[in-house]
Short mmCIF file of C-alpha atoms in Angstrom, two decimals:
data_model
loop_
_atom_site.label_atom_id
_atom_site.label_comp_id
_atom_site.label_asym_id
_atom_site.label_seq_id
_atom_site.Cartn_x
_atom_site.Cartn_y
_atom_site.Cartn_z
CA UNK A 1 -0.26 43.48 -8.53
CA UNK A 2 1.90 42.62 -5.77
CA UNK A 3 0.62 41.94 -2.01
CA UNK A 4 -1.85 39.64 -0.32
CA UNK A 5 -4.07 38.00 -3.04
CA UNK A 6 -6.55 35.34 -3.71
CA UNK A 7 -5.90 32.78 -6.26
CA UNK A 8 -8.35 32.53 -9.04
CA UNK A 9 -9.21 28.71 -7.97
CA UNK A 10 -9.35 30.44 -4.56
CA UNK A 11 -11.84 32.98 -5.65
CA UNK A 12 -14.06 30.22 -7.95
CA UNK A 13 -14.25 28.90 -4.11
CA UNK A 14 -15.47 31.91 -2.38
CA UNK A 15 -18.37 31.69 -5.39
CA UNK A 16 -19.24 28.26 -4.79
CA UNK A 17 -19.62 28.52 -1.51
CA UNK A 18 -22.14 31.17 -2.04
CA UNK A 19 -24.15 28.76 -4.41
CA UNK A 20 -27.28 26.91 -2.70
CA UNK A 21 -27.95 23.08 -3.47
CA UNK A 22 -29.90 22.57 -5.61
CA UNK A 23 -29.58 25.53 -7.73
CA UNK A 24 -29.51 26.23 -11.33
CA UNK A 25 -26.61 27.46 -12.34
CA UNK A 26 -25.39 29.05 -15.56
CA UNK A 27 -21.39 30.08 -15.37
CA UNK A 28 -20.22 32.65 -18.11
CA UNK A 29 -17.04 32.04 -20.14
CA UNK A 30 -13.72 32.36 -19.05
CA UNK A 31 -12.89 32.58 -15.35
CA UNK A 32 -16.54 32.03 -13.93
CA UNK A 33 -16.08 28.04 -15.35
CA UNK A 34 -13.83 27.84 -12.84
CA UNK A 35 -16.98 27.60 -10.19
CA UNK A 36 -17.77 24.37 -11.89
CA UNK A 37 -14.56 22.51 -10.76
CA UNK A 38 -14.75 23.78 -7.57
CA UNK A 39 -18.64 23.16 -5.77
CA UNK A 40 -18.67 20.78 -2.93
CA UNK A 41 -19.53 17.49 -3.52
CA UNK A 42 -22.31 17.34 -1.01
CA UNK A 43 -24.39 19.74 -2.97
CA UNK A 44 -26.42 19.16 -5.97
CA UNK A 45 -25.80 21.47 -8.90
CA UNK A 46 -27.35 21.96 -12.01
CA UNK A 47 -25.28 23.66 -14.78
CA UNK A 48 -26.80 25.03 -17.55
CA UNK A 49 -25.02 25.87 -20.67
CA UNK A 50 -26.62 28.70 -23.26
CA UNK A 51 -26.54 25.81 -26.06
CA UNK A 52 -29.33 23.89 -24.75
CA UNK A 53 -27.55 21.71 -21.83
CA UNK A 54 -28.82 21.11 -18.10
CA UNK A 55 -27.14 18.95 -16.43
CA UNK A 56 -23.59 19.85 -17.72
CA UNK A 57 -20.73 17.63 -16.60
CA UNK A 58 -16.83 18.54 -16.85
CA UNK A 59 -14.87 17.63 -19.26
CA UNK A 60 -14.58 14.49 -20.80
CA UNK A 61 -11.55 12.00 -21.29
CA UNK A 62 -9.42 13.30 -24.34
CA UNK A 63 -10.56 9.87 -26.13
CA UNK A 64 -14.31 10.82 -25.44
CA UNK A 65 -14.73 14.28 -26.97
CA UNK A 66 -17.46 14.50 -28.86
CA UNK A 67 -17.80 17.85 -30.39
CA UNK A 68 -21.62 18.00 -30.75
CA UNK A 69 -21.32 18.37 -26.95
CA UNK A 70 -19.83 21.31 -26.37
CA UNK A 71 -20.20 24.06 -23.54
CA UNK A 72 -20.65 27.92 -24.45
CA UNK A 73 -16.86 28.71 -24.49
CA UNK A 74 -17.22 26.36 -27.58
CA UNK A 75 -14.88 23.04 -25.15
CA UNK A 76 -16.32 19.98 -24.71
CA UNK A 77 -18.04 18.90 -21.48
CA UNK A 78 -19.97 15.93 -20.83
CA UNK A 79 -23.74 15.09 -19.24
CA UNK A 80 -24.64 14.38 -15.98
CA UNK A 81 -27.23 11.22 -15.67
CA UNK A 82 -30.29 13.69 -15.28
CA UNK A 83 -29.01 16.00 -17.72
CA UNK A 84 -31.44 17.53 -20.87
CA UNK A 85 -30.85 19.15 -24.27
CA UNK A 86 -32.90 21.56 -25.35
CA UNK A 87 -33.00 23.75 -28.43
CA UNK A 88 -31.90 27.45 -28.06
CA UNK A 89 -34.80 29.15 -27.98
CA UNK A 90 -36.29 27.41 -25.04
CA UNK A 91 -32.52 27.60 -23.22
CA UNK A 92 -32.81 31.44 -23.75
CA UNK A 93 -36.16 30.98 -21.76
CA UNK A 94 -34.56 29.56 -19.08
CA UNK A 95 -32.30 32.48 -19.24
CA UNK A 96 -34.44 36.26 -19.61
CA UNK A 97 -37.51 34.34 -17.60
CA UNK A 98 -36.58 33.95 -14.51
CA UNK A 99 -36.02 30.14 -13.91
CA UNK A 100 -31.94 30.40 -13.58
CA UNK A 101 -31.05 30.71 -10.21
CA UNK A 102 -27.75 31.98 -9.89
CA UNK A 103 -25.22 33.15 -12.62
CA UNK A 104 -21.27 34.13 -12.78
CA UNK A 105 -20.13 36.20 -15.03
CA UNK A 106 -16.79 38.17 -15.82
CA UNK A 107 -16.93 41.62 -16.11
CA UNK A 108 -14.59 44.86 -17.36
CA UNK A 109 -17.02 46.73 -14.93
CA UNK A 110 -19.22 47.19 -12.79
CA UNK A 111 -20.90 50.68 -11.35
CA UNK A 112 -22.29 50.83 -7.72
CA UNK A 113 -25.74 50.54 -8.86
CA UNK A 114 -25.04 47.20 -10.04
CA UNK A 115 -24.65 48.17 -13.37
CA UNK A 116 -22.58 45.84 -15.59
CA UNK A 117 -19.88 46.56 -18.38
CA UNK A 118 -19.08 43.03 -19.86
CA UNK A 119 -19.25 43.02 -23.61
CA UNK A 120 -17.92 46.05 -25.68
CA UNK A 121 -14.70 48.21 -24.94
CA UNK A 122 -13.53 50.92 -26.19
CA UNK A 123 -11.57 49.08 -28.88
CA UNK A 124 -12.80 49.80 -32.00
CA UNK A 125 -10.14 47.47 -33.70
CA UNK A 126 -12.53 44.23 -32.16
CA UNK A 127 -15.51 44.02 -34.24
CA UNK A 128 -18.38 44.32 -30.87
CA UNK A 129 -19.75 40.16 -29.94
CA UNK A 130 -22.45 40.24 -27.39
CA UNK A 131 -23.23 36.55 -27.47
CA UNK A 132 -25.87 35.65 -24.38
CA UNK A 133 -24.41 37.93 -21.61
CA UNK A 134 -27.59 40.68 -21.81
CA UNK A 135 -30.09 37.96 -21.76
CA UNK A 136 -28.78 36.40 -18.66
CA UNK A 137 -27.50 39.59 -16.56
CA UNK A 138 -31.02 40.66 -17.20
CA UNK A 139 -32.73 37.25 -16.67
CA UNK A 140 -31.36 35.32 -14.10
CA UNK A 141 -32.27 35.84 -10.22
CA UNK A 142 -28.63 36.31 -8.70
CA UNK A 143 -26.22 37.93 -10.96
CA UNK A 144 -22.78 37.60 -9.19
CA UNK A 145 -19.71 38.59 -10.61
CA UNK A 146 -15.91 37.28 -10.65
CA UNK A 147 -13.38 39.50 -11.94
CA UNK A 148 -9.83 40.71 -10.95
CA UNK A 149 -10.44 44.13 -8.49
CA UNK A 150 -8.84 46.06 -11.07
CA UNK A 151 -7.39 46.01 -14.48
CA UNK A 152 -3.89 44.89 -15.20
CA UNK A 153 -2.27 47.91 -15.41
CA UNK A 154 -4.00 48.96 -12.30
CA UNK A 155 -7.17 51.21 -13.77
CA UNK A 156 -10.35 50.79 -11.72
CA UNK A 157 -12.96 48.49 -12.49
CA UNK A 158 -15.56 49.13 -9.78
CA UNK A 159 -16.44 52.41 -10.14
CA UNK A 160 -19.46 55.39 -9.66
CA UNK A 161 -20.34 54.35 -13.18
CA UNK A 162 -19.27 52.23 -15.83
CA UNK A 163 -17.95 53.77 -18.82
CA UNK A 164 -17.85 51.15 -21.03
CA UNK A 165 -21.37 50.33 -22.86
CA UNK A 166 -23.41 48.57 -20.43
CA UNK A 167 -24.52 45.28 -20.50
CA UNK A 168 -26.94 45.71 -18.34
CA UNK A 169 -28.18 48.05 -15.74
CA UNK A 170 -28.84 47.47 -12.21
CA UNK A 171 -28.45 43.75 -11.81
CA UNK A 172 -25.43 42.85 -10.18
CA UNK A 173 -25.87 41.67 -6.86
CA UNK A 174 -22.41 40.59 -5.71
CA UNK A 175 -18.95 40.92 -7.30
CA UNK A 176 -16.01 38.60 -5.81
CA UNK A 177 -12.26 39.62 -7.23
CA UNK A 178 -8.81 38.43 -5.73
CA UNK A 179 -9.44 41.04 -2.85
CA UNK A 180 -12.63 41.09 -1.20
CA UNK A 181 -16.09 40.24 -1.84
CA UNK A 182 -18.48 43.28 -2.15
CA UNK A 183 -22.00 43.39 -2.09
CA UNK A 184 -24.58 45.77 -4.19
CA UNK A 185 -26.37 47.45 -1.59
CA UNK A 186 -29.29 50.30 -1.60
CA UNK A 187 -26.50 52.92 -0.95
CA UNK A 188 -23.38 51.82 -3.14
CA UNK A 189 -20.74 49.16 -2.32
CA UNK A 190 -20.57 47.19 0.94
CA UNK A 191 -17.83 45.00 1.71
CA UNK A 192 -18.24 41.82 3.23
CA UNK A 193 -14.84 39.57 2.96
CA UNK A 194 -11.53 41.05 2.55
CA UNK A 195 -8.08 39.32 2.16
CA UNK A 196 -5.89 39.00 5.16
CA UNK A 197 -3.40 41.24 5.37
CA UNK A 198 -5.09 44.01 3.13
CA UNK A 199 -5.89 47.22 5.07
CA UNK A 200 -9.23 49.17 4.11
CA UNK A 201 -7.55 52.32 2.83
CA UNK A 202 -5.81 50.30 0.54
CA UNK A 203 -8.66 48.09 -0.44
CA UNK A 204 -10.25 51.73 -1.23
CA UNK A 205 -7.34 52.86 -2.91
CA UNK A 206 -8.21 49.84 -5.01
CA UNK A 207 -11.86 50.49 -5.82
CA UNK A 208 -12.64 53.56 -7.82
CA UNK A 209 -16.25 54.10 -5.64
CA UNK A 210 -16.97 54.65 -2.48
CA UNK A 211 -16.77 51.41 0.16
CA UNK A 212 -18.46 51.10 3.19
CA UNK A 213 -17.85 47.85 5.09
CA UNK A 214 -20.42 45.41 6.93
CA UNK A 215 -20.33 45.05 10.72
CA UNK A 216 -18.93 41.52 10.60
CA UNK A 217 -16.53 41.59 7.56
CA UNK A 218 -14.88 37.95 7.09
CA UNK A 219 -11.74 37.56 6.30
CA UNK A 220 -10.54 35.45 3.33
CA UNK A 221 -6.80 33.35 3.81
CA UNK A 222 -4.75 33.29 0.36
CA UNK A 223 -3.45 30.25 0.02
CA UNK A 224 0.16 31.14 0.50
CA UNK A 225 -0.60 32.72 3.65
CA UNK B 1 -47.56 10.87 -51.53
CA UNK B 2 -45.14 12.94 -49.04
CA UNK B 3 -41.32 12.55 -49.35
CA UNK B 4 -39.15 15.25 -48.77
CA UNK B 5 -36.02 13.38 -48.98
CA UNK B 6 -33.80 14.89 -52.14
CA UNK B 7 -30.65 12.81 -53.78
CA UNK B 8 -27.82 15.40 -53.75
CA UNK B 9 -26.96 18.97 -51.81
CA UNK B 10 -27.35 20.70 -54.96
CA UNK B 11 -30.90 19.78 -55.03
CA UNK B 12 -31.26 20.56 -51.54
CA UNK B 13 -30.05 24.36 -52.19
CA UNK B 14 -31.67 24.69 -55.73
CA UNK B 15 -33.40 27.82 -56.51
CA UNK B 16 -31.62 30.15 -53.65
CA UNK B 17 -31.47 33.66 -55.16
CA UNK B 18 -29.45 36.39 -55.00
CA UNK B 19 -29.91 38.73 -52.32
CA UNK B 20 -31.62 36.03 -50.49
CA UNK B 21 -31.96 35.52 -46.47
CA UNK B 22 -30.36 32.33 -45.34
CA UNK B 23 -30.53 30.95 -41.54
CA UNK B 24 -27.74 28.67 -40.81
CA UNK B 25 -27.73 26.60 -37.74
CA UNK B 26 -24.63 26.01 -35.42
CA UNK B 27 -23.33 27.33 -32.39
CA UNK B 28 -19.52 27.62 -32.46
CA UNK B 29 -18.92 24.16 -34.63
CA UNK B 30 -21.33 22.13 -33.25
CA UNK B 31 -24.50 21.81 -35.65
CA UNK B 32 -23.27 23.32 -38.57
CA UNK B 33 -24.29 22.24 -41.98
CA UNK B 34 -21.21 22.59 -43.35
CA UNK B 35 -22.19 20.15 -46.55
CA UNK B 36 -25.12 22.06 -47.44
CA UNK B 37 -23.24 25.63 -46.85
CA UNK B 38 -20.85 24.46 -49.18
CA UNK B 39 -23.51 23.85 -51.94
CA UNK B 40 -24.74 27.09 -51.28
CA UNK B 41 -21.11 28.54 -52.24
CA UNK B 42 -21.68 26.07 -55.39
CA UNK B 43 -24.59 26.84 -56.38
CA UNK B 44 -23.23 30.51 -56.55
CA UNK B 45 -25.97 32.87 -54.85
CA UNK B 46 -24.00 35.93 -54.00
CA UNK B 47 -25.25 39.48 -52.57
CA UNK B 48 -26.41 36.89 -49.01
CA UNK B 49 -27.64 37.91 -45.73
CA UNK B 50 -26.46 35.27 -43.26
CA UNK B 51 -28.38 35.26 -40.02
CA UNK B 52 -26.58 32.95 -37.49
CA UNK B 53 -24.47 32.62 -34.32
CA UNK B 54 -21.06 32.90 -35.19
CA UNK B 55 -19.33 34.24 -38.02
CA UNK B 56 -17.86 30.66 -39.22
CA UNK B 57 -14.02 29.96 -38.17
CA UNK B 58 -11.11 28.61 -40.44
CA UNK B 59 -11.65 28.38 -43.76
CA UNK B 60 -15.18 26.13 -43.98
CA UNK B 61 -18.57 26.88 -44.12
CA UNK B 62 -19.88 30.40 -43.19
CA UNK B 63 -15.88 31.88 -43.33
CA UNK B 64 -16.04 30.41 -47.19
CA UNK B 65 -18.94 32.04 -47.76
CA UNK B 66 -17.44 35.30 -46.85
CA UNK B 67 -14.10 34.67 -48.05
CA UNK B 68 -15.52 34.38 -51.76
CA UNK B 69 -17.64 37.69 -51.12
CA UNK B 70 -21.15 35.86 -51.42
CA UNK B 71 -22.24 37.69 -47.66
CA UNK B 72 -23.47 40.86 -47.94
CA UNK B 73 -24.53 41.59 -44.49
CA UNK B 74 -24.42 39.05 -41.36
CA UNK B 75 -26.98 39.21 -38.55
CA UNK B 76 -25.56 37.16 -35.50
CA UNK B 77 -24.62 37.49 -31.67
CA UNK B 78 -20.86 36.63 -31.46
CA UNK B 79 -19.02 36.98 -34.97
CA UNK B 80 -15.18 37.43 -32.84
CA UNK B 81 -14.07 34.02 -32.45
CA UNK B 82 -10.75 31.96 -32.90
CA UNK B 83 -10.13 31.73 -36.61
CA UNK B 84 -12.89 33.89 -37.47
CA UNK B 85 -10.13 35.38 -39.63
CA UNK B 86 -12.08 35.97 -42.68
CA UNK B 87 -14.93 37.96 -40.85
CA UNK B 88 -12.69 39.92 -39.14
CA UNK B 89 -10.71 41.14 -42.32
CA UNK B 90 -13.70 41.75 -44.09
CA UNK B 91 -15.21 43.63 -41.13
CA UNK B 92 -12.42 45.77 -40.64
CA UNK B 93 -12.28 46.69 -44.54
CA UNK B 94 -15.80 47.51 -44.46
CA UNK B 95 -16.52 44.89 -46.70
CA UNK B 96 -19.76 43.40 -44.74
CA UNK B 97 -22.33 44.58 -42.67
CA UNK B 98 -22.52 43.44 -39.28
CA UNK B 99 -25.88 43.59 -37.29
CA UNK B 100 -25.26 41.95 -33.78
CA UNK B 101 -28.14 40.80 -31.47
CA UNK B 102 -27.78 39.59 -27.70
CA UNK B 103 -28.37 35.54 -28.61
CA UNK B 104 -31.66 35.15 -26.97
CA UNK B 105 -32.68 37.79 -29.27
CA UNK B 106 -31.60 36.58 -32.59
CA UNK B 107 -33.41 32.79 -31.34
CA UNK B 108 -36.47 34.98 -29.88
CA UNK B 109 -36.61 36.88 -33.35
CA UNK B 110 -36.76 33.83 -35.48
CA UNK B 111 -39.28 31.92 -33.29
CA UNK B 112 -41.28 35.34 -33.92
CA UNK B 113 -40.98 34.92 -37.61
CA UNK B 114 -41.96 31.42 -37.70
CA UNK B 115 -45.08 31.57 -34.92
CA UNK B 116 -46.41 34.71 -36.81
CA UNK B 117 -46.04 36.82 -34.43
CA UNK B 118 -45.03 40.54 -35.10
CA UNK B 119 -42.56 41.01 -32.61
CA UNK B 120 -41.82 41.53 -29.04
CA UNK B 121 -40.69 43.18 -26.09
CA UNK B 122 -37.71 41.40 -24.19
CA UNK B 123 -35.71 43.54 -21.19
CA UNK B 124 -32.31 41.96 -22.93
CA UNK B 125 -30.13 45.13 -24.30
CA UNK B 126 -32.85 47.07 -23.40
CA UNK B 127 -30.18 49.32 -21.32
CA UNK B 128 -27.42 49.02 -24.17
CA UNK B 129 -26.23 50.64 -27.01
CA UNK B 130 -28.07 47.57 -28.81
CA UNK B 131 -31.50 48.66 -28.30
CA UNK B 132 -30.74 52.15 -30.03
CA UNK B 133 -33.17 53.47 -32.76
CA UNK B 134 -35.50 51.13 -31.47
CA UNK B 135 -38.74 51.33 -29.18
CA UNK B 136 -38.29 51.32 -25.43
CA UNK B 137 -41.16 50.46 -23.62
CA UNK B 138 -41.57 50.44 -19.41
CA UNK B 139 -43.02 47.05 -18.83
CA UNK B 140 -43.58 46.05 -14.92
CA UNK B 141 -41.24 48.53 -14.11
CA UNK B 142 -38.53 47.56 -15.84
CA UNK B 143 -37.11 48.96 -19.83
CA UNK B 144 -37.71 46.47 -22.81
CA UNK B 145 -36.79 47.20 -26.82
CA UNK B 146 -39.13 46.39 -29.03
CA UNK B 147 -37.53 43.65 -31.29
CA UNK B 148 -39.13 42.38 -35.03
CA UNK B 149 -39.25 38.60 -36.31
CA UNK B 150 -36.51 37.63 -38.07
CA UNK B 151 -37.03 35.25 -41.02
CA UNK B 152 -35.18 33.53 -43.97
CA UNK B 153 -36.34 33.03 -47.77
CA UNK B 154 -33.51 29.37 -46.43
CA UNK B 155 -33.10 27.63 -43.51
CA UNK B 156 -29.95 25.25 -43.52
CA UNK B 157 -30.19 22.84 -40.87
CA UNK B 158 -28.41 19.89 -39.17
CA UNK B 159 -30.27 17.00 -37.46
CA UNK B 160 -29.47 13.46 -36.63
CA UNK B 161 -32.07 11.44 -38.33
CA UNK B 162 -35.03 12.29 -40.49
CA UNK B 163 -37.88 10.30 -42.15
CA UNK B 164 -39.54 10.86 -45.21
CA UNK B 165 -42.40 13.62 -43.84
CA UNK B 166 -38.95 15.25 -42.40
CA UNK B 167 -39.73 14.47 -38.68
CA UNK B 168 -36.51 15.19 -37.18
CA UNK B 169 -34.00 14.43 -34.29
CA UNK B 170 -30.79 16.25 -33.80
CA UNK B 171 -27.78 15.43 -31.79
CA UNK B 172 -26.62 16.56 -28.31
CA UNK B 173 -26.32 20.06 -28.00
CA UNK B 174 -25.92 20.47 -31.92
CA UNK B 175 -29.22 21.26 -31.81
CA UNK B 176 -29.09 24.49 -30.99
CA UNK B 177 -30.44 26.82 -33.14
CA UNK B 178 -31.87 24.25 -35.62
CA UNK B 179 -35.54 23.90 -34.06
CA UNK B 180 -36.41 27.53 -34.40
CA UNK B 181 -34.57 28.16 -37.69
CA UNK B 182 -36.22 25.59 -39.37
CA UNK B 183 -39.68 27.19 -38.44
CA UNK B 184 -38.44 30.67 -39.81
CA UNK B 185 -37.78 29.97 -43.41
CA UNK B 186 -39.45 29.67 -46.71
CA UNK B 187 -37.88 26.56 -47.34
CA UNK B 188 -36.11 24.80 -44.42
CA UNK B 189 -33.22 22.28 -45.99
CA UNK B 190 -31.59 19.89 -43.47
CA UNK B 191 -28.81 17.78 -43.57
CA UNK B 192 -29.18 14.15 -41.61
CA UNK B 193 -26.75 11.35 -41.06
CA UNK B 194 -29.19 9.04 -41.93
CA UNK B 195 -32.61 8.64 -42.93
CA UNK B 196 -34.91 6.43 -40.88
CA UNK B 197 -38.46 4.44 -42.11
CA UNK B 198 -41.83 6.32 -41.44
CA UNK B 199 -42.58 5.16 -37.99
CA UNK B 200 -38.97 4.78 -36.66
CA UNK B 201 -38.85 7.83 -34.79
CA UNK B 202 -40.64 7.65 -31.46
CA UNK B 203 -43.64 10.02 -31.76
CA UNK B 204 -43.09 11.52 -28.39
CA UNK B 205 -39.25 11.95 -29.41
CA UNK B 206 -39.62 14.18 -32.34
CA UNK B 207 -38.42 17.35 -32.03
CA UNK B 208 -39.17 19.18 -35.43
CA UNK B 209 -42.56 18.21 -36.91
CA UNK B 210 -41.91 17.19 -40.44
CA UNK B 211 -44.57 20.74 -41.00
CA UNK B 212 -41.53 22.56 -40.84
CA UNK B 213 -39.42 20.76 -43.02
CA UNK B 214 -39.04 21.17 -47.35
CA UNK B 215 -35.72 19.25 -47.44
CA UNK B 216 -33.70 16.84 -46.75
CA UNK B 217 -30.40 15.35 -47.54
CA UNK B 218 -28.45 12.16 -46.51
CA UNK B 219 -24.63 13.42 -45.06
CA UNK B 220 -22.84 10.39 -43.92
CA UNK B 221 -20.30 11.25 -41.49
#
């Protein structure tokens, strides 16, 4: 994908800033742990990992791994003074009722309704894995998205409806790729930040739905710029 | 007088039949009882349904277990990971059942087993492909499935430290699924590093009541 373009660390950025202090947090495998390297120091975050973690640190020193501490991408992390474990059941709690405030998660796609396509493909060479993605897209109070605007050989991602098997329906709120970040609204997708130097035909070229664009869109500064 | 505490692994797996249900705690590496899986491949119980998260990596615990065709069908949330070599052949060759379940599910369904409960309605998958054949109710407005308790004729189990009664407490986050799994089964077999005096473990500290505990069996690591 060639022309003006947000980093990934860039984009885990754009997230963070998005993410209150004091929030709960839970950051899906993948790119979304990038969020976690990336929040400002003056707020205070609590990261919760599927495996019965709050209070999840980064990684440790490479001479104090300890594999019985391990975040849900299966590396090791550490725990913040604070931090609790708790056994799965009660983590999954946290999760489907209600008391995680905010999570990231990757996607293949996502429909203007919010709908979200981030577990099964249509390979059907990959046995299907599911792991704790429908428990928090359906459980936890902000579902925002980071994912590359489209796929790499340029197929839409964000699109009138997904066609992949859903994950869930109707609970993304906002999706943030290396382009723009675009809202869920009542009526379809609304943009809010684009990339400098990226016009709005070919940010809709982009997007396989409909945009429309907020009054005051921001514009985002690639590092490179 | 109460001790639960057995001499060897193959008396902690005695008696597992074949065609049995067998829980086995862990999430990726991290709280597997990879001792007492491999006295389960020992012992010899073939035709197994292996309810747990993963669908073992490399050539150790669960992936043994497959690898010398003792796993009939495995119910678990994320069976693709790296090394998960054996699964995968033995998926593709239609050699094992797979029945996935979003993870809170699988947990949810096992705590359902072991509180007597007959089920429950959870809005996770309820919009998927997962939830098909099942019943959809409308619940505040929004879809759930209708999911049934999951339990296990074993439990094998992981913990830190265990007493006599078979009061436990696990390590870190390799606790995981271990709490709810050991409340599912007929007979829950754990693996400690150690075994503590009655009245070691802080009261307030316990984590699994010694209630849900059969077994137990001294690992040193």
């Amino acid at each position: 994908m060639s022309g003006p373009q947000l980093s990934h660390t860039q984009m885990a950025a754009r997230v963070a800033r998005d993410i209150p202090d004091g929030a709960y947090v839970n950051l899906g495998i993948g790119m979304p742990t990038l969020v976690g390297d990336v929040v400002a120091a003056d707020k205070e975050i609590i990261f919760h990992s599927e495996n019965g973690i709050l209070g999840m640190g980064p990684a440790p020193a490479p001479d104090e791994v300890d594999w019985e501490l391990i975040n849900a991408g299966k590396q090791p992390v550490t725990l913040l003074t604070g931090g609790s474990y708790f056994h799965h059941t009660d983590s999954f709690m946290m999760m489907r009722g209600g008391h995680i405030d905010v999570t990231v998660l990757g996607a293949f796609q996502v429909s203007q309704q919010g709908d979200l396509a981030n577990w099964a493909t249509d390979d059907s060479n990959l046995p299907p894995a599911v792991g704790g993605a429908m428990d928090l897209a359906v459980g936890a109070k902000r579902v925002l998205v980071l994912m590359m605007h489209t796929t790499p050989d340029g197929r839409h991602k964000l699109l009138p409806e997904c066609t992949y098997p859903l994950t869930a329906a109707r609970v993304v709120h906002r999706i943030y790729t290396e382009l723009a970040v675009i809202d869920v609204g009542p009526d379809g997708f609304v943009v809010v930040d684009m990339v400098a130097g990226l016009d709005r035909e070919e940010l809709q070229r982009r997007t396989g739905a409909p945009l429309t664009f907020a009054d005051d869109v921001a514009v985002l500064v690639p590092a490179d710029a | 007088m109460i001790d639960k505490r057995v001499a060897s692994l193959a008396e902690a797996v005695e008696g597992l039949a074949d065609g049995s249900t067998v829980l086995v705690g862990g999430f990726g590496a991290a709280g597997v009882p990879v001792e007492l899986v491999h006295a389960v491949l020992e012992q010899g119980a073939r035709d197994l349904t292996i309810v747990t998260n993963n669908a073992g990596a490399g050539e150790t615990d669960v992936a043994a277990l497959i690898r010398e065709h003792r796993v009939r069908k495995i119910i678990c949330s994320y069976p693709r990971s790296a090394g998960s070599i054996w699964f995968e052949e033995f998926y593709r060759a239609g050699n094992i059942e797979l029945e996935l379940v979003p993870q809170g599910t699988l947990s949810e369904r096992m705590r359902a087993a072991g509180a007597g409960l007959g089920g429950f309605f959870t809005p996770a998958g309820a919009d998927s492909l997962l939830s098909r054949g099942k019943e959809v109710r409308m619940i505040a407005g929004r879809r759930h499935v209708f999911e049934e308790p999951l339990g296990g004729d074993m439990a094998l189990v992981k913990a830190l430290h265990a007493d006599r009664w078979g009061n436990l407490v696990y390590n870190k986050a390799a606790r995981n699924f271990g709490p709810t799994m050991a409340t599912a089964a007929t007979t829950t077999v754990v693996q400690v590093r150690g075994f503590v005096e009655l009245g070691d473990l802080d009261p307030e500290a316990v984590v699994t009541p010694g209630i849900f505990v059969d077994r137990v069996v001294e690992v040193a690591e």
